[in-house]
Tab-separated table of C-alpha atoms in Angstrom:
chain	number	residue	atom	x	y	z
A	40	MET	CA	-188.753	-46.955	-31.626
A	41	GLN	CA	-187.390	-48.656	-28.991
A	42	LEU	CA	-186.012	-51.058	-31.661
A	43	ARG	CA	-185.338	-48.430	-33.625
A	44	LEU	CA	-182.553	-47.899	-31.412
A	45	LEU	CA	-181.652	-50.835	-30.041
A	46	LEU	CA	-180.248	-51.458	-33.180
A	47	ILE	CA	-178.993	-49.032	-33.911
A	48	ALA	CA	-177.016	-49.415	-30.633
A	49	ALA	CA	-176.416	-52.929	-31.831
A	50	LEU	CA	-174.420	-51.682	-34.959
A	51	TYR	CA	-173.062	-48.769	-33.537
A	52	SER	CA	-171.437	-50.494	-30.293
A	53	PRO	CA	-168.532	-52.803	-32.343
A	54	VAL	CA	-167.241	-49.072	-33.650
A	55	LEU	CA	-167.991	-47.754	-30.608
A	56	VAL	CA	-165.764	-50.265	-28.800
A	57	SER	CA	-163.004	-50.743	-31.667
A	58	ALA	CA	-162.929	-46.561	-30.567
A	59	GLU	CA	-161.530	-46.838	-27.495
A	60	THR	CA	-159.413	-49.782	-28.258
A	61	ALA	CA	-157.283	-47.429	-31.097
A	62	ARG	CA	-153.928	-48.841	-32.825
A	63	PRO	CA	-151.026	-46.598	-32.802
A	64	ALA	CA	-150.363	-44.899	-36.119
A	65	TYR	CA	-148.112	-46.790	-38.462
A	66	THR	CA	-144.705	-45.530	-39.426
A	67	PRO	CA	-142.533	-47.154	-41.733
A	68	THR	CA	-138.887	-48.120	-40.602
A	69	PRO	CA	-136.701	-46.027	-42.364
A	70	PRO	CA	-134.485	-48.031	-44.720
A	71	PRO	CA	-130.141	-49.031	-43.783
A	72	ALA	CA	-128.591	-46.124	-44.862
A	73	VAL	CA	-126.211	-48.253	-46.470
A	74	SER	CA	-127.577	-51.676	-47.657
A	75	THR	CA	-125.731	-54.951	-47.571
A	76	GLY	CA	-126.497	-55.617	-51.268
A	77	GLY	CA	-124.633	-52.131	-51.449
A	78	VAL	CA	-121.456	-53.342	-49.422
A	79	MET	CA	-121.036	-56.531	-51.355
A	80	GLN	CA	-120.859	-54.499	-54.612
A	81	ILE	CA	-118.817	-51.684	-53.776
A	82	ILE	CA	-116.493	-55.170	-52.238
A	83	PHE	CA	-116.913	-56.767	-55.700
A	84	SER	CA	-116.649	-53.579	-57.161
A	85	LEU	CA	-112.779	-53.159	-55.515
A	86	ILE	CA	-112.070	-56.760	-56.092
A	87	LEU	CA	-112.060	-56.486	-59.831
A	88	VAL	CA	-110.243	-53.490	-59.619
A	89	LEU	CA	-107.940	-54.929	-57.517
A	90	ALA	CA	-107.989	-58.332	-60.455
A	91	ALA	CA	-107.581	-55.663	-63.323
A	92	VAL	CA	-103.845	-54.265	-62.086
A	93	ALA	CA	-102.654	-56.983	-60.460
A	94	VAL	CA	-102.829	-58.590	-65.046
A	95	VAL	CA	-102.238	-55.841	-66.415
A	96	ALA	CA	-99.639	-55.522	-64.091
A	97	TRP	CA	-98.058	-59.039	-64.772
A	98	ILE	CA	-98.813	-58.559	-68.848
A	99	MET	CA	-96.089	-55.561	-68.898
A	100	LYS	CA	-93.691	-57.634	-66.951
A	101	ARG	CA	-94.075	-60.652	-69.244
A	102	ILE	CA	-93.609	-57.933	-72.421
A	103	ASN	CA	-90.312	-56.631	-70.899
A	104	LEU	CA	-90.366	-53.935	-73.134
A	105	PRO	CA	-87.336	-51.388	-73.780
A	106	GLN	CA	-87.069	-48.244	-71.952
A	107	ALA	CA	-86.953	-45.453	-74.541
A	108	GLY	CA	-83.370	-43.759	-73.089
A	109	ALA	CA	-81.964	-47.222	-72.036
A	110	ALA	CA	-81.850	-48.625	-75.729
A	111	SER	CA	-78.533	-46.597	-77.502
A	112	LEU	CA	-76.886	-46.994	-74.441
A	113	LEU	CA	-77.237	-50.457	-73.075
A	114	LYS	CA	-78.420	-53.328	-74.956
A	115	VAL	CA	-79.195	-56.572	-73.773
A	116	ILE	CA	-78.271	-59.804	-75.881
A	117	SER	CA	-79.528	-62.881	-74.202
A	118	GLY	CA	-79.708	-63.960	-71.039
A	119	VAL	CA	-79.776	-67.682	-69.249
A	120	ALA	CA	-81.878	-68.857	-65.901
A	121	VAL	CA	-79.054	-70.395	-63.779
A	122	GLY	CA	-81.088	-70.918	-60.788
A	123	PRO	CA	-84.640	-69.682	-59.552
A	124	ARG	CA	-83.560	-66.229	-58.730
A	125	GLU	CA	-80.211	-65.917	-60.260
A	126	ARG	CA	-79.769	-64.768	-64.280
A	127	VAL	CA	-76.155	-64.817	-66.026
A	128	VAL	CA	-77.659	-61.818	-69.087
A	129	LEU	CA	-75.260	-60.763	-72.348
A	130	MET	CA	-74.588	-56.986	-72.681
A	131	GLU	CA	-73.614	-54.919	-74.804
A	132	VAL	CA	-72.502	-51.006	-73.948
A	133	ASN	CA	-70.622	-49.326	-76.938
A	134	ASP	CA	-68.690	-51.340	-78.025
A	135	THR	CA	-67.873	-54.593	-75.155
A	136	TRP	CA	-69.732	-56.734	-74.153
A	137	LEU	CA	-70.394	-57.604	-70.412
A	138	ILE	CA	-71.055	-61.128	-69.383
A	139	VAL	CA	-72.924	-60.086	-66.126
A	140	GLY	CA	-74.330	-62.378	-62.974
A	141	VAL	CA	-77.488	-61.003	-61.274
A	142	ALA	CA	-78.784	-62.145	-58.409
A	143	PRO	CA	-81.085	-60.720	-55.561
A	144	GLY	CA	-78.876	-57.797	-54.233
A	145	GLN	CA	-75.935	-57.850	-57.095
A	146	VAL	CA	-74.955	-57.953	-59.924
A	147	ARG	CA	-71.115	-58.827	-60.734
A	148	THR	CA	-69.584	-59.146	-63.695
A	149	LEU	CA	-67.551	-61.914	-64.381
A	150	HIS	CA	-66.102	-61.482	-67.850
A	151	THR	CA	-65.693	-58.689	-71.028
A	152	MET	CA	-64.863	-58.825	-74.467
A	153	PRO	CA	-64.862	-57.077	-76.764
A	154	LYS	CA	-67.984	-56.403	-79.169
A	155	GLY	CA	-68.472	-59.823	-82.089
A	156	SER	CA	-71.344	-61.073	-83.988
A	157	LEU	CA	-73.727	-63.174	-82.906
A	158	PRO	CA	-73.277	-66.924	-83.861
A	159	SER	CA	-76.285	-67.816	-86.846
A	160	GLY	CA	-78.446	-69.504	-84.685
A	161	THR	CA	-78.995	-67.531	-81.789
A	162	ALA	CA	-82.116	-65.550	-80.449
A	163	HIS	CA	-82.757	-62.566	-78.631
A	164	HIS	CA	-84.444	-63.921	-75.728
A	165	ASN	CA	-85.378	-60.941	-73.585
A	166	THR	CA	-85.724	-57.684	-76.262
A	167	ALA	CA	-87.475	-56.879	-79.265
A	168	PRO	CA	-84.678	-56.554	-82.317
A	169	ASP	CA	-84.335	-53.097	-82.961
A	170	GLY	CA	-87.942	-51.522	-81.572
A	171	LYS	CA	-89.472	-53.307	-83.756
A	172	PHE	CA	-92.052	-55.359	-82.036
A	173	GLN	CA	-93.695	-56.205	-85.159
A	174	MET	CA	-91.509	-58.505	-86.505
A	175	TRP	CA	-90.071	-59.685	-82.756
A	176	LEU	CA	-94.070	-61.101	-81.966
A	177	LYS	CA	-94.516	-62.443	-85.216
A	178	GLN	CA	-90.877	-64.157	-84.776
A	179	MET	CA	-91.628	-65.902	-82.171
A	180	VAL	CA	-95.583	-66.361	-82.567
A	181	GLU	CA	-93.773	-68.628	-85.918
A	182	LYS	CA	-91.245	-70.444	-84.050
A	183	ARG	CA	-93.655	-71.786	-81.276
A	184	ASN	CA	-95.941	-72.371	-84.163
A	185	ALA	CA	-92.704	-74.109	-85.647
A	186	SER	CA	-92.176	-76.461	-82.072
């Protein structure tokens, strides 16, 4: 009987010792409110949207579509860059042609003459003829392919 008690005491003693030194309960740390991956995704999305806006603005600037209301009153016939920021532009207003110098912050009339006809080799550089974008695009592509 004593042997039995001694055996039981030997088997339960580690349990009693470990019960005295109980560990605190495991409490997982809550995840952060904003993770690093989430912040990186937001920054990447913002950069992507800003790049898309910049590309669309650049394309709209390069296309240079004529404005609907001003097309009947004022027409840009031709233009040439004479410097990095200066241009000479031939404009048609009613029955008058104006040669205008355009620079940052100023526009000056260089010459005025009655409306005439363009020489046969002259091309419209800045505008699509009579709003026919498809024909204008086809002419530009053919001209570029011929070069």
